[in-house]
XYZ file of C-alpha atoms in Angstrom:
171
model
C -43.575 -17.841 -1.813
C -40.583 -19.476 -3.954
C -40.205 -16.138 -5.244
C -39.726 -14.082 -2.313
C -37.626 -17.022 -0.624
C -35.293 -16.988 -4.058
C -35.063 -12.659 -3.720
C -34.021 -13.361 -0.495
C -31.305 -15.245 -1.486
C -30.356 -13.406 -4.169
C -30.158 -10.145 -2.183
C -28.210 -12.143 0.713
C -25.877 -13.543 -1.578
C -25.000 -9.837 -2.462
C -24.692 -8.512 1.017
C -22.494 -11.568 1.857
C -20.229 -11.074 -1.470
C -19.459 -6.923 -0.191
C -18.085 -8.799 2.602
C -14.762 -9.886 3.162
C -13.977 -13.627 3.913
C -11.356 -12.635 6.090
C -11.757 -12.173 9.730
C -10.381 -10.711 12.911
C -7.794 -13.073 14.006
C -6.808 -14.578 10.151
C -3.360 -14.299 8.511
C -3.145 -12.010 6.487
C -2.447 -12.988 3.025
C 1.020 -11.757 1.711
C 1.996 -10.732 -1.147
C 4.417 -9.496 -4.142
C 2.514 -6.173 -6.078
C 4.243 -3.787 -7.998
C 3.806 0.120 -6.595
C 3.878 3.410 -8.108
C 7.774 3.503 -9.358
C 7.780 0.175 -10.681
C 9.508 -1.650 -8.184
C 7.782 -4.289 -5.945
C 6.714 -4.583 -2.602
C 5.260 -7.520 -0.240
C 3.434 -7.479 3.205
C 6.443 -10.061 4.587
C 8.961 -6.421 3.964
C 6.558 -4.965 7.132
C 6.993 -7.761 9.495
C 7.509 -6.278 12.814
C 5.239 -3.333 11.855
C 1.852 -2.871 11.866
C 0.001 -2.118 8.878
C -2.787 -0.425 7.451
C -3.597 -1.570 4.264
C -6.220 0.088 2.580
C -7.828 -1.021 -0.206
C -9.845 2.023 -2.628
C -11.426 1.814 -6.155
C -9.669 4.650 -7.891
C -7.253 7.346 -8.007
C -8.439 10.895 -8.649
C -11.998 10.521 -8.051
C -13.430 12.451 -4.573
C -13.979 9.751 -2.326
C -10.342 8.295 -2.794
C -8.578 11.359 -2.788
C -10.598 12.510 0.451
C -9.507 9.136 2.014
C -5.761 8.961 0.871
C -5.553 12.785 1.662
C -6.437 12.034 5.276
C -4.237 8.988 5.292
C -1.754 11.253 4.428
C -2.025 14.540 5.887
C -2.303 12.256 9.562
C 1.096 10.303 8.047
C 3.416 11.528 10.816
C 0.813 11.055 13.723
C 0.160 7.364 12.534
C 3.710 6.266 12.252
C 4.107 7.610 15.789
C 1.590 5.257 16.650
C 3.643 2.950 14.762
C 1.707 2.336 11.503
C 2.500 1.811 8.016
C 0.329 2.848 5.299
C -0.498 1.056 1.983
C -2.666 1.811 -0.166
C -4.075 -0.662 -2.713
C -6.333 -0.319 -5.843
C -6.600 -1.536 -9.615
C -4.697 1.219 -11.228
C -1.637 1.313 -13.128
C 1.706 2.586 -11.482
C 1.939 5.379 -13.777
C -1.529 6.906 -12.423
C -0.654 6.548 -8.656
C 2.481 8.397 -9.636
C 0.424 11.057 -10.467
C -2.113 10.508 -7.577
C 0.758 10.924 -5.056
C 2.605 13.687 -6.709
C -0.954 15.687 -6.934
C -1.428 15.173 -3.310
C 2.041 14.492 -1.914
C 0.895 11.562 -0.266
C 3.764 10.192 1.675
C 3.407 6.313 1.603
C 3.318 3.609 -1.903
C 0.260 2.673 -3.240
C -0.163 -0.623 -5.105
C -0.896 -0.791 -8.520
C -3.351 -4.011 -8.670
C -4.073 -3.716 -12.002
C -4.261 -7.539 -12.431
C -6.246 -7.899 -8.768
C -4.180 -10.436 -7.657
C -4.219 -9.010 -4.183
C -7.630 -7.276 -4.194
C -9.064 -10.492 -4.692
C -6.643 -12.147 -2.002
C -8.107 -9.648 0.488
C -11.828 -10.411 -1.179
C -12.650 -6.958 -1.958
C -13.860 -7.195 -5.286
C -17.056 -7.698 -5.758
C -20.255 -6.791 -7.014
C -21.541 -2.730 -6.825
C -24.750 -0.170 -7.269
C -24.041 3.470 -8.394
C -26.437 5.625 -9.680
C -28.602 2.486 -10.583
C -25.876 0.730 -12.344
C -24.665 -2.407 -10.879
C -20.727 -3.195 -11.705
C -17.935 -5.023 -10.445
C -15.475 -2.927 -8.395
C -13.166 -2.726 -5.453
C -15.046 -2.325 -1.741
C -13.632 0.450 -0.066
C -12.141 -1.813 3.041
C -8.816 -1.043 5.257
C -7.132 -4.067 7.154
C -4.998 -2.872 10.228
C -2.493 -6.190 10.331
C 0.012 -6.813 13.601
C 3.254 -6.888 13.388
C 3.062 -11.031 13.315
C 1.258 -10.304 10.295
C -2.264 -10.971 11.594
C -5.460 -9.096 10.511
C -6.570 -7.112 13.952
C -8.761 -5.012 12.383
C -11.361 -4.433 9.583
C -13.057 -1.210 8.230
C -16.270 -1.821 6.003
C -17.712 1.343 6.237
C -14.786 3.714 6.139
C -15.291 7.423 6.763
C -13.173 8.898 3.740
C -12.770 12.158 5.398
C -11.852 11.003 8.951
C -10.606 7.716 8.479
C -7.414 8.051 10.394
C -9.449 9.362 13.529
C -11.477 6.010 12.582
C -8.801 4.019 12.823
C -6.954 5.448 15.916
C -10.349 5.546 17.880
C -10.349 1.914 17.344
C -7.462 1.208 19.316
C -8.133 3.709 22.233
């Protein structure tokens, strides 16, 4: 019985830690992050805008280039809707350069390398991929008000169709 009682745990712990502590309602945390040309940006230069932050494990591989792709090919129609778009993962500045000049993606992306905000947003966190467990980023997007407060929160984001995701939310 102690055995199953201590899996238990163990697997809950896990689910819990893919989570995000924030919620619905929080402040969002700010912050100072350097972005693809070297020069810094902070969630207090969007005040008075709403925001979707996004946060995404790494440049160039499918499911990040389907979502940012999406992200940016709906760019236009989501800043009509009044949006802002940031994207946020651990790579360098150098590689989002080339991530956004591949794919002429029209909004900065952070480059996180030292996690600082990732793990201000909780997002990092234990993973399973092809039987290998790893640390990593969860794939999460946090739509934040324009008083800087977290209204929404995506978990399970559909890469391909996550502006549709996002927009549906608010209809």
């Amino acid at each position: 019985m102690i055995r199953s009682i201590e899996a238990f745990s163990l697997i809950l712990s896990k689910t819990l830690f893919h989570m995000t502590r924030l919620q619905i309602g929080d402040k969002a945390p700010d912050f100072n992050a350097v972005i693809q040309d070297g020069s810094s940006i902070s969630l207090s230069d969007f005040s008075g805008k709403k925001v979707i932050l996004y946060f995404y494990p790494k440049d160039m591989t499918p499911g990040c280039t389907a979502e940012s792709c999406n992200l940016g090919e709906n760019y236009t129609g989501l800043k009509k809707k009044g949006f802002e778009i940031i994207g946020v993962s651990p790579d360098p500045a150098n590689r989002h350069l080339k991530f956004i000049e591949k794919y002429n993606l029209p909004f900065s992306l952070i480059a996180d390398e030292d996690r600082a905000v990732i793990e201000a947003y909780n997002v990092w966190g234990p993973k399973k991929f092809m039987g290998k467990e790893y640390d990593g980023v969860h794939r999460t997007t946090f739509v934040i008000s324009e008083k800087g407060i977290i209204e929404k929160i995506f978990l399970k984001v559909k890469t391909k169709d996550h502006s549709n995701q996002i927009l549906e939310s608010y209809e």
